[in-house]
């Protein structure tokens, strides 16, 4: 994606698949860090391949998969469950190189990543 600095973009994310996915905007290094957190959340049972299981750990927003608290207080990330739709609105304030990515374990590595150039 190419975006002009100063633009606000509304991303509409529709998950037609059977697995939980994430849409996360950030630098490549922050995705790497977030993947470790996600892996830990799968290990402790907070997340499963198909959804959010232990909501008590998450501070769950009403009616959706958006999560606040813990690692998911960042507004640059949204989880989209199977069959769900979510939105993420982001203002790209300055020129930078970012990635959009899914940090569910194994997903980034299987190609769920793309470049975002802000100029
Ligand atoms: Cu994914």
PDB file of C-alpha atoms and ligand atoms in Angstrom:
ATOM      1  CA  UNK A   1       0.000   0.000   0.000  1.00  0.00           C
ATOM      2  CA  UNK A   2       1.086   3.557  -0.671  1.00  0.00           C
ATOM      3  CA  UNK A   3      -0.329   6.251   1.542  1.00  0.00           C
ATOM      4  CA  UNK A   4       0.258   9.981   1.704  1.00  0.00           C
ATOM      5  CA  UNK A   5       1.524  11.379   4.996  1.00  0.00           C
ATOM      6  CA  UNK A   6      -1.374  12.979   6.846  1.00  0.00           C
ATOM      7  CA  UNK A   7      -3.995  10.665   5.382  1.00  0.00           C
ATOM      8  CA  UNK A   8      -6.484   8.838   7.577  1.00  0.00           C
ATOM      9  CA  UNK A   9      -7.467   5.409   6.295  1.00  0.00           C
ATOM     10  CA  UNK A  10     -10.389   3.256   7.376  1.00  0.00           C
ATOM     11  CA  UNK A  11      -9.451  -0.404   6.915  1.00  0.00           C
ATOM     12  CA  UNK A  12     -12.458  -2.743   6.675  1.00  0.00           C
ATOM     13  CA  UNK A  13     -11.354  -6.267   7.489  1.00  0.00           C
ATOM     14  CA  UNK A  14     -13.571  -9.195   6.632  1.00  0.00           C
ATOM     15  CA  UNK A  15     -12.566 -12.705   7.638  1.00  0.00           C
ATOM     16  CA  UNK A  16     -14.195 -15.257   5.335  1.00  0.00           C
ATOM     17  CA  UNK A  17     -11.999 -18.057   6.636  1.00  0.00           C
ATOM     18  CA  UNK A  18     -12.263 -20.516   9.499  1.00  0.00           C
ATOM     19  CA  UNK A  19      -9.328 -19.242  11.542  1.00  0.00           C
ATOM     20  CA  UNK A  20      -8.634 -16.222  13.724  1.00  0.00           C
ATOM     21  CA  UNK A  21      -6.503 -13.534  12.076  1.00  0.00           C
ATOM     22  CA  UNK A  22      -4.977 -10.240  13.047  1.00  0.00           C
ATOM     23  CA  UNK A  23      -4.487  -6.970  11.199  1.00  0.00           C
ATOM     24  CA  UNK A  24      -1.605  -5.077  12.712  1.00  0.00           C
ATOM     25  CA  UNK A  25       0.093  -1.942  11.391  1.00  0.00           C
ATOM     26  CA  UNK A  26       3.640  -1.407  12.568  1.00  0.00           C
ATOM     27  CA  UNK A  27       7.334  -1.515  11.916  1.00  0.00           C
ATOM     28  CA  UNK A  28       8.858  -4.880  11.057  1.00  0.00           C
ATOM     29  CA  UNK A  29      10.611  -5.012  14.455  1.00  0.00           C
ATOM     30  CA  UNK A  30       7.363  -4.436  16.340  1.00  0.00           C
ATOM     31  CA  UNK A  31       5.732  -7.309  14.460  1.00  0.00           C
ATOM     32  CA  UNK A  32       8.583  -9.596  15.498  1.00  0.00           C
ATOM     33  CA  UNK A  33       8.061  -8.584  19.139  1.00  0.00           C
ATOM     34  CA  UNK A  34       4.303  -8.964  18.880  1.00  0.00           C
ATOM     35  CA  UNK A  35       4.655 -12.479  17.429  1.00  0.00           C
ATOM     36  CA  UNK A  36       6.377 -13.566  20.649  1.00  0.00           C
ATOM     37  CA  UNK A  37       3.503 -12.130  22.716  1.00  0.00           C
ATOM     38  CA  UNK A  38       0.953 -13.838  20.486  1.00  0.00           C
ATOM     39  CA  UNK A  39       2.758 -17.176  20.783  1.00  0.00           C
ATOM     40  CA  UNK A  40       2.621 -16.855  24.583  1.00  0.00           C
ATOM     41  CA  UNK A  41      -1.124 -16.111  24.423  1.00  0.00           C
ATOM     42  CA  UNK A  42      -1.643 -19.290  22.410  1.00  0.00           C
ATOM     43  CA  UNK A  43       0.418 -21.278  24.890  1.00  0.00           C
ATOM     44  CA  UNK A  44      -1.541 -20.020  27.919  1.00  0.00           C
ATOM     45  CA  UNK A  45      -4.888 -20.596  26.224  1.00  0.00           C
ATOM     46  CA  UNK A  46      -5.962 -16.960  25.902  1.00  0.00           C
ATOM     47  CA  UNK A  47      -6.129 -17.382  22.143  1.00  0.00           C
ATOM     48  CA  UNK A  48      -6.834 -20.421  19.998  1.00  0.00           C
ATOM     49  CA  UNK A  49      -6.559 -20.885  16.242  1.00  0.00           C
ATOM     50  CA  UNK A  50     -10.284 -20.141  15.914  1.00  0.00           C
ATOM     51  CA  UNK A  51     -10.833 -17.387  18.444  1.00  0.00           C
ATOM     52  CA  UNK A  52     -10.447 -15.788  21.821  1.00  0.00           C
ATOM     53  CA  UNK A  53     -11.053 -18.372  24.523  1.00  0.00           C
ATOM     54  CA  UNK A  54     -10.186 -16.968  27.894  1.00  0.00           C
ATOM     55  CA  UNK A  55     -11.718 -13.514  27.767  1.00  0.00           C
ATOM     56  CA  UNK A  56     -11.025 -12.904  31.453  1.00  0.00           C
ATOM     57  CA  UNK A  57      -7.428 -12.237  30.496  1.00  0.00           C
ATOM     58  CA  UNK A  58      -8.262  -9.824  27.772  1.00  0.00           C
ATOM     59  CA  UNK A  59     -10.600  -7.010  28.767  1.00  0.00           C
ATOM     60  CA  UNK A  60     -12.863  -7.667  25.845  1.00  0.00           C
ATOM     61  CA  UNK A  61     -14.724  -4.944  23.989  1.00  0.00           C
ATOM     62  CA  UNK A  62     -18.472  -5.438  23.715  1.00  0.00           C
ATOM     63  CA  UNK A  63     -19.736  -7.255  20.684  1.00  0.00           C
ATOM     64  CA  UNK A  64     -16.541  -7.678  18.756  1.00  0.00           C
ATOM     65  CA  UNK A  65     -13.088  -9.121  18.706  1.00  0.00           C
ATOM     66  CA  UNK A  66     -11.377  -5.820  19.416  1.00  0.00           C
ATOM     67  CA  UNK A  67      -9.378  -6.167  22.557  1.00  0.00           C
ATOM     68  CA  UNK A  68      -8.189  -3.661  25.075  1.00  0.00           C
ATOM     69  CA  UNK A  69      -5.727  -4.338  27.832  1.00  0.00           C
ATOM     70  CA  UNK A  70      -2.553  -6.385  27.758  1.00  0.00           C
ATOM     71  CA  UNK A  71      -0.770  -6.393  24.443  1.00  0.00           C
ATOM     72  CA  UNK A  72      -3.916  -5.446  22.597  1.00  0.00           C
ATOM     73  CA  UNK A  73      -4.389  -1.996  23.998  1.00  0.00           C
ATOM     74  CA  UNK A  74      -2.619  -0.787  20.885  1.00  0.00           C
ATOM     75  CA  UNK A  75      -5.080   0.813  18.498  1.00  0.00           C
ATOM     76  CA  UNK A  76      -2.867  -0.279  15.592  1.00  0.00           C
ATOM     77  CA  UNK A  77      -4.037  -3.881  15.893  1.00  0.00           C
ATOM     78  CA  UNK A  78      -7.336  -5.703  15.610  1.00  0.00           C
ATOM     79  CA  UNK A  79      -8.211  -9.388  15.826  1.00  0.00           C
ATOM     80  CA  UNK A  80     -10.822 -10.645  13.367  1.00  0.00           C
ATOM     81  CA  UNK A  81     -12.541 -13.905  14.240  1.00  0.00           C
ATOM     82  CA  UNK A  82     -13.860 -16.424  11.714  1.00  0.00           C
ATOM     83  CA  UNK A  83     -16.791 -14.898   9.808  1.00  0.00           C
ATOM     84  CA  UNK A  84     -16.367 -11.511  11.495  1.00  0.00           C
ATOM     85  CA  UNK A  85     -15.758  -8.010  10.180  1.00  0.00           C
ATOM     86  CA  UNK A  86     -13.804  -5.329  11.985  1.00  0.00           C
ATOM     87  CA  UNK A  87     -12.602  -1.845  11.244  1.00  0.00           C
ATOM     88  CA  UNK A  88      -9.394  -0.092  12.055  1.00  0.00           C
ATOM     89  CA  UNK A  89      -8.960   3.636  11.487  1.00  0.00           C
ATOM     90  CA  UNK A  90      -5.435   4.965  11.382  1.00  0.00           C
ATOM     91  CA  UNK A  91      -3.880   8.344  10.635  1.00  0.00           C
ATOM     92  CA  UNK A  92      -0.477   8.056   8.989  1.00  0.00           C
ATOM     93  CA  UNK A  93       1.125  11.208  10.295  1.00  0.00           C
ATOM     94  CA  UNK A  94       4.639  11.041   8.849  1.00  0.00           C
ATOM     95  CA  UNK A  95       6.586   9.428   6.026  1.00  0.00           C
ATOM     96  CA  UNK A  96       7.756   5.961   7.051  1.00  0.00           C
ATOM     97  CA  UNK A  97       8.028   2.327   6.005  1.00  0.00           C
ATOM     98  CA  UNK A  98       5.584   0.030   7.780  1.00  0.00           C
ATOM     99  CA  UNK A  99       4.132  -3.415   7.363  1.00  0.00           C
ATOM    100  CA  UNK A 100       0.605  -4.667   7.763  1.00  0.00           C
ATOM    101  CA  UNK A 101       0.736  -8.169   9.152  1.00  0.00           C
ATOM    102  CA  UNK A 102      -1.035 -11.009  10.917  1.00  0.00           C
ATOM    103  CA  UNK A 103       0.948 -12.130  13.949  1.00  0.00           C
ATOM    104  CA  UNK A 104      -1.004 -15.273  14.791  1.00  0.00           C
ATOM    105  CA  UNK A 105       1.709 -17.956  15.158  1.00  0.00           C
ATOM    106  CA  UNK A 106       2.917 -19.087  11.733  1.00  0.00           C
ATOM    107  CA  UNK A 107       0.758 -16.681   9.736  1.00  0.00           C
ATOM    108  CA  UNK A 108       3.348 -13.949   9.155  1.00  0.00           C
ATOM    109  CA  UNK A 109       5.808 -16.642   8.110  1.00  0.00           C
ATOM    110  CA  UNK A 110       3.309 -18.077   5.637  1.00  0.00           C
ATOM    111  CA  UNK A 111       2.950 -14.726   3.895  1.00  0.00           C
ATOM    112  CA  UNK A 112       0.326 -12.677   5.761  1.00  0.00           C
ATOM    113  CA  UNK A 113       2.371  -9.509   5.516  1.00  0.00           C
ATOM    114  CA  UNK A 114       2.639  -6.578   3.141  1.00  0.00           C
ATOM    115  CA  UNK A 115       4.457  -3.287   2.852  1.00  0.00           C
ATOM    116  CA  UNK A 116       2.960   0.088   3.704  1.00  0.00           C
ATOM    117  CA  UNK A 117       4.899   3.040   2.346  1.00  0.00           C
ATOM    118  CA  UNK A 118       3.928   6.441   3.725  1.00  0.00           C
ATOM    119  CA  UNK A 119       5.349   9.358   1.729  1.00  0.00           C
TER     120      UNK A 119
HETATM  121 CU1  LIG B   1      -3.530 -14.844   9.979  1.00  0.00          CU
END
